[in-house]
Amino acid sequence: MTEMSETIDSSRLDKARGLMFGLALGDCLGAPFEDRTEVTHADVVAAENATEPLVHTDDTALALVLARHLAHRITEGNTRAGEYVDADVLAREFAETWEAEPWRGYGGGVTRSFRLIMSGTPWREAIRAVFPEGSFGNGGAMRVAPAALVGGDVREVVELARRSAEVTHAHADALHGAVCQAVAAHLALRLSPTDSARAREFVEPLREVLPTPLWREKLDLVVELCEREAEPGHAAEVLGNDVSASGSVPLALSSFLRHSGRPEEVIRFAILAGGDTDTVAAMAGALAGAHSGYTAFSPHVVGRLEAAERLHRCAERLA
Ligand code: F2R
Ligand code: MG
Ligand code: MG
């Protein structure tokens, strides 16, 4: 615990830490199962109980970059949410982080964009050179949760989500995915840890910020699956579990709403649903941690995260 953490409201800090650690925990526990055809409950429990350090992937690496960027911009004296993201600088910071550790399991398209950015191509050109219609991958959504710690209201969170995602993801569905995940994290931060999230009420503000038939239909399905207490495999069949934003963000939301108040169950559900397990579990874990707080996670598991020190520092700065 640092001097700074002693001056911050303890429940706010616990939720900020919960958001950052939940994201990293979902990423690390889910990573070994990415694209495996079958994952059992015993596999996930064995991963939780192991003793090796938990190594993260691109999801946590880029979320840490965004968290550090936001903290730095605020410390520099920027006071409006619109100024918290400097797109040119953020694009460069993401690309530098990829270049330093390209082995962390980055998407194929974003890898090509980062290579172009590092060779001097402006980010707007680089991302359109790879996918002219923009990437619809879930990369903007997987890293966006820290934006919820600094956006004061839904409008600000939406703006931050879009500005942080668009430097790599220009497709409308990737931006909708980032908005959905960031606003869900904002709502989870505001929900008392002693109340469980009610699916139907929780998604209402999300419907307001996702005005397309595809996303509204996905939100309806999320509510229906939660109310029917669907199993992870069925939720994945209905909502999708792939690397696209529209095929993964709703499943993460569904994992959270199905088990809100029990963060480790939320992450297990996301992993048992299969497919893009690190990313769905990272997004679900961020929501669960934002709701329940850091202290709701097992000290054994969070203590194994390789980035634990950096996660604590970022949470303290953003809280
Ligand atoms: N990429 C992975 N996992 C597989 C490789 C890891 C493996 N362990 C290894 O390296 O050995 N995981 C990570 O990628 C996802 C986030 O991806 P992001 O940042 O959105 O990247 P990208 O490249 O923009 O999109 C991902 C893929 O989606 C398809 N795609 C996207 N837009 C498309 C378009 N307009 N047209 C056609 N295809 C499009 C492409 O296949 C992209 O490669 C997370 O799962 C993260 O964990
Ligand atoms: Mg990953
Ligand atoms: Mg992934």
Short mmCIF file of C-alpha atoms and ligand atoms in Angstrom, two decimals:
data_model
loop_
_atom_site.label_atom_id
_atom_site.label_comp_id
_atom_site.label_asym_id
_atom_site.label_seq_id
_atom_site.Cartn_x
_atom_site.Cartn_y
_atom_site.Cartn_z
CA MET A 1 0.00 0.00 0.00
CA THR A 2 1.42 3.42 -0.97
CA GLU A 3 1.00 6.82 0.68
CA MET A 4 -1.43 7.83 -2.10
CA SER A 5 -3.75 4.90 -1.43
CA GLU A 6 -4.19 5.98 2.20
CA THR A 7 -5.79 9.27 1.12
CA ILE A 8 -8.39 7.75 -1.25
CA ASP A 9 -11.87 6.63 -0.21
CA SER A 10 -11.40 2.94 0.59
CA SER A 11 -14.49 1.57 -1.21
CA ARG A 12 -13.68 3.55 -4.36
CA LEU A 13 -10.13 2.27 -4.29
CA ASP A 14 -11.31 -1.31 -3.70
CA LYS A 15 -13.57 -1.07 -6.75
CA ALA A 16 -10.84 0.52 -8.90
CA ARG A 17 -8.45 -2.27 -7.91
CA GLY A 18 -11.21 -4.82 -8.47
CA LEU A 19 -11.74 -3.55 -12.03
CA MET A 20 -8.03 -3.69 -12.92
CA PHE A 21 -7.32 -7.00 -11.19
CA GLY A 22 -10.53 -8.62 -12.46
CA LEU A 23 -9.54 -7.73 -16.02
CA ALA A 24 -6.03 -9.18 -15.61
CA LEU A 25 -7.27 -12.26 -13.76
CA GLY A 26 -9.81 -13.13 -16.46
CA ASP A 27 -7.16 -12.63 -19.13
CA CYS A 28 -4.53 -14.79 -17.38
CA LEU A 29 -6.88 -17.59 -16.32
CA GLY A 30 -8.62 -17.63 -19.70
CA ALA A 31 -5.50 -17.48 -21.88
CA PRO A 32 -4.50 -21.17 -21.71
CA PHE A 33 -7.99 -22.14 -22.95
CA GLU A 34 -8.26 -19.73 -25.90
CA ASP A 35 -9.88 -21.66 -28.78
CA ARG A 36 -9.71 -25.04 -26.98
CA THR A 37 -12.60 -27.23 -28.11
CA GLU A 38 -13.50 -28.36 -24.59
CA VAL A 39 -12.92 -26.72 -21.20
CA THR A 40 -14.13 -28.38 -18.00
CA HIS A 41 -14.86 -26.91 -14.57
CA ALA A 42 -11.97 -29.01 -13.20
CA ASP A 43 -9.57 -27.44 -15.76
CA VAL A 44 -10.48 -23.94 -14.59
CA VAL A 45 -10.27 -24.81 -10.87
CA ALA A 46 -6.84 -26.40 -11.48
CA ALA A 47 -5.67 -23.16 -13.16
CA GLU A 48 -6.93 -21.16 -10.14
CA ASN A 49 -5.20 -23.43 -7.61
CA ALA A 50 -1.85 -23.70 -9.41
CA THR A 51 1.14 -21.88 -7.97
CA GLU A 52 2.97 -20.53 -11.05
CA PRO A 53 2.91 -16.78 -11.82
CA LEU A 54 -0.06 -15.77 -14.00
CA VAL A 55 1.21 -14.40 -17.32
CA HIS A 56 -1.07 -11.92 -19.10
CA THR A 57 -1.72 -11.35 -22.80
CA ASP A 58 -2.41 -8.35 -25.04
CA ASP A 59 -5.69 -7.63 -23.19
CA THR A 60 -3.98 -6.64 -19.92
CA ALA A 61 -0.90 -5.19 -21.63
CA LEU A 62 -3.02 -2.66 -23.55
CA ALA A 63 -5.41 -1.97 -20.64
CA LEU A 64 -2.35 -0.99 -18.58
CA VAL A 65 -1.24 1.35 -21.38
CA LEU A 66 -4.67 3.02 -21.47
CA ALA A 67 -4.78 3.30 -17.66
CA ARG A 68 -1.33 4.90 -17.56
CA HIS A 69 -2.24 7.25 -20.43
CA LEU A 70 -5.43 8.45 -18.71
CA ALA A 71 -3.66 8.93 -15.38
CA HIS A 72 -0.88 10.90 -17.04
CA ARG A 73 -3.26 13.16 -19.01
CA ILE A 74 -5.22 13.95 -15.83
CA THR A 75 -2.07 14.62 -13.82
CA GLU A 76 -0.94 16.99 -16.58
CA GLY A 77 -3.96 19.18 -15.76
CA ASN A 78 -6.51 18.20 -18.43
CA THR A 79 -9.90 18.63 -16.84
CA ARG A 80 -12.40 17.64 -19.57
CA ALA A 81 -12.98 14.00 -20.48
CA GLY A 82 -12.53 14.91 -24.16
CA GLU A 83 -8.92 15.82 -23.33
CA TYR A 84 -8.07 12.68 -21.38
CA VAL A 85 -7.20 10.80 -24.58
CA ASP A 86 -4.54 12.16 -26.92
CA ALA A 87 -5.18 9.85 -29.87
CA ASP A 88 -1.79 10.31 -31.60
CA VAL A 89 0.12 9.65 -28.39
CA LEU A 90 -2.09 6.71 -27.37
CA ALA A 91 -1.72 5.02 -30.77
CA ARG A 92 2.07 5.31 -30.44
CA GLU A 93 2.03 3.97 -26.86
CA PHE A 94 -0.02 0.92 -27.91
CA ALA A 95 2.34 0.26 -30.84
CA GLU A 96 5.44 0.63 -28.64
CA THR A 97 4.01 -1.81 -26.13
CA TRP A 98 3.36 -4.32 -28.92
CA GLU A 99 6.89 -3.81 -30.28
CA ALA A 100 8.47 -4.40 -26.85
CA GLU A 101 6.58 -7.69 -26.31
CA PRO A 102 5.02 -8.89 -29.59
CA TRP A 103 4.69 -12.43 -28.16
CA ARG A 104 1.69 -11.54 -25.95
CA GLY A 105 -0.85 -12.94 -28.44
CA TYR A 106 -1.95 -9.88 -30.46
CA GLY A 107 -4.55 -10.04 -33.23
CA GLY A 108 -3.24 -10.37 -36.79
CA GLY A 109 -4.70 -7.09 -38.07
CA VAL A 110 -3.62 -4.95 -35.15
CA THR A 111 -0.11 -6.42 -35.42
CA ARG A 112 0.12 -5.13 -38.99
CA SER A 113 -1.23 -1.70 -37.94
CA PHE A 114 1.29 -1.42 -35.09
CA ARG A 115 4.13 -2.33 -37.44
CA LEU A 116 3.04 0.46 -39.82
CA ILE A 117 2.68 2.97 -36.97
CA MET A 118 6.18 2.14 -35.71
CA SER A 119 7.54 2.74 -39.21
CA GLY A 120 6.02 6.24 -39.26
CA THR A 121 2.58 5.78 -40.89
CA PRO A 122 -0.08 7.96 -39.16
CA TRP A 123 -2.51 5.72 -37.24
CA ARG A 124 -5.57 6.72 -39.31
CA GLU A 125 -3.84 5.54 -42.48
CA ALA A 126 -2.27 2.48 -40.87
CA ILE A 127 -5.53 1.00 -39.63
CA ARG A 128 -7.36 1.58 -42.94
CA ALA A 129 -4.43 0.05 -44.85
CA VAL A 130 -5.06 -3.22 -42.97
CA PHE A 131 -8.88 -3.32 -42.99
CA PRO A 132 -10.34 -0.58 -45.27
CA GLU A 133 -13.71 -0.86 -43.45
CA GLY A 134 -11.95 -0.92 -40.05
CA SER A 135 -11.31 -3.83 -37.67
CA PHE A 136 -14.41 -5.32 -36.03
CA GLY A 137 -12.22 -7.19 -33.51
CA ASN A 138 -12.76 -6.97 -29.74
CA GLY A 139 -9.42 -5.23 -29.08
CA GLY A 140 -10.98 -1.84 -28.35
CA ALA A 141 -13.41 -3.40 -25.85
CA MET A 142 -10.96 -5.74 -24.09
CA ARG A 143 -8.76 -2.84 -22.88
CA VAL A 144 -11.36 -0.09 -22.31
CA ALA A 145 -12.52 -0.73 -18.71
CA PRO A 146 -10.08 1.78 -17.07
CA ALA A 147 -11.94 4.57 -18.93
CA ALA A 148 -14.90 3.93 -16.60
CA LEU A 149 -12.74 4.98 -13.64
CA VAL A 150 -12.29 8.51 -14.98
CA GLY A 151 -15.47 9.25 -16.92
CA GLY A 152 -17.82 11.14 -14.58
CA ASP A 153 -21.06 10.11 -16.29
CA VAL A 154 -22.33 7.93 -19.14
CA ARG A 155 -21.74 10.63 -21.75
CA GLU A 156 -18.10 11.05 -20.75
CA VAL A 157 -17.54 7.30 -20.59
CA VAL A 158 -18.96 6.89 -24.11
CA GLU A 159 -16.65 9.61 -25.41
CA LEU A 160 -13.58 8.07 -23.76
CA ALA A 161 -14.48 4.59 -25.01
CA ARG A 162 -14.81 5.76 -28.60
CA ARG A 163 -11.66 7.90 -28.53
CA SER A 164 -9.53 5.14 -27.01
CA ALA A 165 -10.86 2.43 -29.36
CA GLU A 166 -10.76 4.32 -32.65
CA VAL A 167 -6.96 4.50 -32.80
CA THR A 168 -6.93 0.80 -33.73
CA HIS A 169 -10.57 -0.11 -34.49
CA ALA A 170 -12.54 1.96 -37.02
CA HIS A 171 -15.47 -0.43 -37.62
CA ALA A 172 -18.76 0.72 -36.02
CA ASP A 173 -19.25 -2.63 -34.24
CA ALA A 174 -15.81 -2.47 -32.60
CA LEU A 175 -16.71 1.02 -31.31
CA HIS A 176 -20.13 -0.18 -30.09
CA GLY A 177 -18.36 -3.04 -28.29
CA ALA A 178 -16.00 -0.63 -26.53
CA VAL A 179 -18.91 1.63 -25.56
CA CYS A 180 -20.94 -1.33 -24.25
CA GLN A 181 -18.07 -2.64 -22.11
CA ALA A 182 -17.05 0.80 -20.78
CA VAL A 183 -20.59 1.85 -19.83
CA ALA A 184 -21.23 -1.58 -18.24
CA ALA A 185 -18.06 -1.06 -16.14
CA HIS A 186 -19.31 2.44 -15.19
CA LEU A 187 -22.64 0.95 -14.02
CA ALA A 188 -20.89 -1.88 -12.15
CA LEU A 189 -18.72 0.66 -10.29
CA ARG A 190 -21.87 2.46 -9.18
CA LEU A 191 -23.67 -0.65 -8.00
CA SER A 192 -23.24 -1.50 -4.31
CA PRO A 193 -21.21 -4.69 -3.77
CA THR A 194 -23.99 -5.95 -1.53
CA ASP A 195 -26.66 -5.70 -4.28
CA SER A 196 -26.69 -8.12 -7.19
CA ALA A 197 -27.16 -6.74 -10.69
CA ARG A 198 -30.63 -7.29 -12.17
CA ALA A 199 -30.14 -8.08 -15.83
CA ARG A 200 -33.22 -6.30 -17.18
CA GLU A 201 -32.55 -3.06 -15.26
CA PHE A 202 -28.80 -3.18 -15.80
CA VAL A 203 -29.02 -3.27 -19.61
CA GLU A 204 -31.46 -0.32 -19.91
CA PRO A 205 -28.75 2.41 -19.97
CA LEU A 206 -26.78 0.24 -22.40
CA ARG A 207 -29.73 0.21 -24.81
CA GLU A 208 -29.63 4.02 -24.79
CA VAL A 209 -26.00 4.15 -25.94
CA LEU A 210 -26.26 1.26 -28.45
CA PRO A 211 -28.91 2.38 -30.89
CA THR A 212 -28.53 -0.37 -33.54
CA PRO A 213 -30.78 -3.41 -34.12
CA LEU A 214 -27.84 -5.85 -33.78
CA TRP A 215 -26.73 -4.59 -30.37
CA ARG A 216 -30.26 -4.16 -29.04
CA GLU A 217 -31.08 -7.71 -30.08
CA LYS A 218 -27.91 -8.95 -28.33
CA LEU A 219 -28.91 -7.09 -25.15
CA ASP A 220 -32.38 -8.67 -25.26
CA LEU A 221 -30.75 -12.09 -25.60
CA VAL A 222 -28.42 -11.37 -22.67
CA VAL A 223 -31.43 -10.65 -20.45
CA GLU A 224 -33.33 -13.70 -21.68
CA LEU A 225 -30.36 -16.03 -21.12
CA CYS A 226 -29.79 -14.67 -17.60
CA GLU A 227 -33.44 -15.04 -16.66
CA ARG A 228 -33.41 -18.64 -17.97
CA GLU A 229 -30.12 -19.32 -16.10
CA ALA A 230 -28.52 -20.62 -19.29
CA GLU A 231 -25.37 -22.70 -19.11
CA PRO A 232 -22.11 -21.21 -20.53
CA GLY A 233 -22.09 -23.37 -23.68
CA HIS A 234 -25.65 -22.37 -24.55
CA ALA A 235 -24.92 -18.68 -23.89
CA ALA A 236 -21.94 -18.95 -26.28
CA GLU A 237 -24.07 -20.61 -28.97
CA VAL A 238 -26.66 -17.84 -28.79
CA LEU A 239 -24.38 -14.80 -28.30
CA GLY A 240 -21.12 -15.91 -29.96
CA ASN A 241 -17.67 -16.36 -28.41
CA ASP A 242 -15.25 -15.24 -31.13
CA VAL A 243 -12.76 -12.38 -31.58
CA SER A 244 -15.33 -9.97 -33.02
CA ALA A 245 -16.66 -7.27 -30.71
CA SER A 246 -20.31 -8.17 -31.34
CA GLY A 247 -19.48 -11.87 -30.87
CA SER A 248 -17.79 -11.48 -27.47
CA VAL A 249 -18.81 -8.35 -25.53
CA PRO A 250 -22.43 -9.58 -25.01
CA LEU A 251 -21.13 -12.93 -23.69
CA ALA A 252 -18.90 -11.12 -21.18
CA LEU A 253 -21.87 -9.05 -20.02
CA SER A 254 -23.96 -12.19 -19.76
CA SER A 255 -21.26 -13.91 -17.63
CA PHE A 256 -21.26 -10.96 -15.24
CA LEU A 257 -25.04 -10.66 -14.95
CA ARG A 258 -25.49 -14.41 -14.48
CA HIS A 259 -23.22 -14.52 -11.39
CA SER A 260 -22.92 -10.91 -10.18
CA GLY A 261 -21.62 -10.76 -6.61
CA ARG A 262 -19.47 -13.88 -7.14
CA PRO A 263 -16.52 -12.64 -9.21
CA GLU A 264 -14.69 -15.95 -9.43
CA GLU A 265 -17.87 -17.63 -10.75
CA VAL A 266 -18.22 -14.84 -13.33
CA ILE A 267 -14.73 -15.57 -14.67
CA ARG A 268 -15.33 -19.35 -14.62
CA PHE A 269 -18.56 -18.95 -16.61
CA ALA A 270 -16.75 -16.84 -19.23
CA ILE A 271 -13.99 -19.42 -19.62
CA LEU A 272 -16.36 -22.39 -19.71
CA ALA A 273 -18.18 -20.70 -22.60
CA GLY A 274 -15.05 -21.39 -24.71
CA GLY A 275 -13.79 -19.53 -27.81
CA ASP A 276 -11.97 -16.25 -27.10
CA THR A 277 -11.67 -17.17 -23.42
CA ASP A 278 -8.95 -14.73 -22.35
CA THR A 279 -10.82 -11.75 -23.74
CA VAL A 280 -14.35 -12.69 -22.68
CA ALA A 281 -13.05 -13.50 -19.18
CA ALA A 282 -11.01 -10.27 -19.07
CA MET A 283 -14.10 -8.18 -19.90
CA ALA A 284 -16.35 -10.17 -17.53
CA GLY A 285 -13.67 -10.03 -14.82
CA ALA A 286 -13.39 -6.24 -15.11
CA LEU A 287 -17.17 -5.90 -14.60
CA ALA A 288 -17.18 -8.35 -11.69
CA GLY A 289 -14.24 -6.63 -10.00
CA ALA A 290 -15.76 -3.17 -10.54
CA HIS A 291 -18.90 -4.40 -8.78
CA SER A 292 -17.53 -6.60 -5.99
CA GLY A 293 -14.12 -4.98 -5.41
CA TYR A 294 -10.59 -6.33 -5.12
CA THR A 295 -11.15 -7.84 -1.69
CA ALA A 296 -13.73 -10.24 -3.14
CA PHE A 297 -10.99 -12.11 -5.07
CA SER A 298 -8.93 -14.89 -3.53
CA PRO A 299 -5.55 -13.51 -2.34
CA HIS A 300 -3.89 -16.69 -3.64
CA VAL A 301 -4.96 -15.99 -7.23
CA VAL A 302 -4.44 -12.20 -7.37
CA GLY A 303 -1.05 -12.62 -5.68
CA ARG A 304 0.17 -14.66 -8.66
CA LEU A 305 -0.47 -11.97 -11.29
CA GLU A 306 2.82 -10.93 -12.90
CA ALA A 307 1.57 -7.34 -13.24
CA ALA A 308 0.22 -7.06 -9.65
CA GLU A 309 2.43 -4.08 -8.72
CA ARG A 310 1.51 -2.14 -11.89
CA LEU A 311 -2.18 -2.95 -11.47
CA HIS A 312 -2.12 -1.58 -7.92
CA ARG A 313 -0.35 1.60 -9.05
CA CYS A 314 -2.78 2.22 -11.93
CA ALA A 315 -5.83 1.61 -9.74
CA GLU A 316 -4.54 4.06 -7.12
CA ARG A 317 -3.80 6.76 -9.69
CA LEU A 318 -7.20 6.39 -11.39
CA ALA A 319 -9.25 6.03 -8.20
N1 F2R B 1 -5.38 -12.83 -31.44
C1 F2R B 1 -5.61 -13.40 -30.40
N2 F2R B 1 -5.49 -14.74 -30.26
C2 F2R B 1 -5.03 -15.63 -31.31
C3 F2R B 1 -3.52 -15.53 -31.46
C4 F2R B 1 -2.80 -15.70 -30.19
C5 F2R B 1 -1.96 -16.93 -30.22
N3 F2R B 1 -1.86 -17.43 -28.86
C6 F2R B 1 -0.56 -16.71 -30.77
O1 F2R B 1 -0.11 -15.61 -31.07
O2 F2R B 1 0.13 -17.72 -30.89
N4 F2R B 1 -6.00 -12.75 -29.28
C7 F2R B 1 -6.10 -11.36 -29.19
O3 F2R B 1 -6.79 -10.84 -30.32
C8 F2R B 1 -8.13 -10.42 -29.98
C9 F2R B 1 -8.18 -8.94 -30.10
O4 F2R B 1 -7.96 -8.66 -31.43
P1 F2R B 1 -7.90 -7.17 -31.98
O5 F2R B 1 -7.02 -6.36 -31.11
O6 F2R B 1 -9.27 -6.67 -32.19
O7 F2R B 1 -7.13 -7.41 -33.33
P2 F2R B 1 -7.58 -7.36 -34.88
O8 F2R B 1 -6.46 -7.97 -35.60
O9 F2R B 1 -7.94 -5.97 -35.23
O10 F2R B 1 -8.90 -8.25 -35.00
C10 F2R B 1 -8.86 -9.63 -34.63
C11 F2R B 1 -9.19 -10.49 -35.84
O11 F2R B 1 -10.53 -10.28 -36.26
C12 F2R B 1 -10.62 -10.45 -37.68
N5 F2R B 1 -11.08 -9.17 -38.26
C13 F2R B 1 -11.25 -7.99 -37.63
N6 F2R B 1 -11.74 -7.07 -38.45
C14 F2R B 1 -11.88 -7.64 -39.65
C15 F2R B 1 -12.33 -7.18 -40.92
N7 F2R B 1 -12.77 -5.92 -41.11
N8 F2R B 1 -12.36 -8.07 -41.94
C16 F2R B 1 -11.94 -9.37 -41.76
N9 F2R B 1 -11.49 -9.85 -40.57
C17 F2R B 1 -11.46 -9.01 -39.54
C18 F2R B 1 -9.22 -10.79 -38.17
O12 F2R B 1 -9.10 -12.19 -38.21
C19 F2R B 1 -8.34 -10.20 -37.07
O13 F2R B 1 -7.07 -10.81 -36.98
C20 F2R B 1 -8.33 -10.86 -28.56
O14 F2R B 1 -8.90 -12.14 -28.54
C21 F2R B 1 -6.94 -10.90 -27.99
O15 F2R B 1 -6.86 -11.81 -26.92
MG MG B 2 -5.31 -11.84 -25.44
MG MG B 3 -8.47 -13.15 -26.75
#
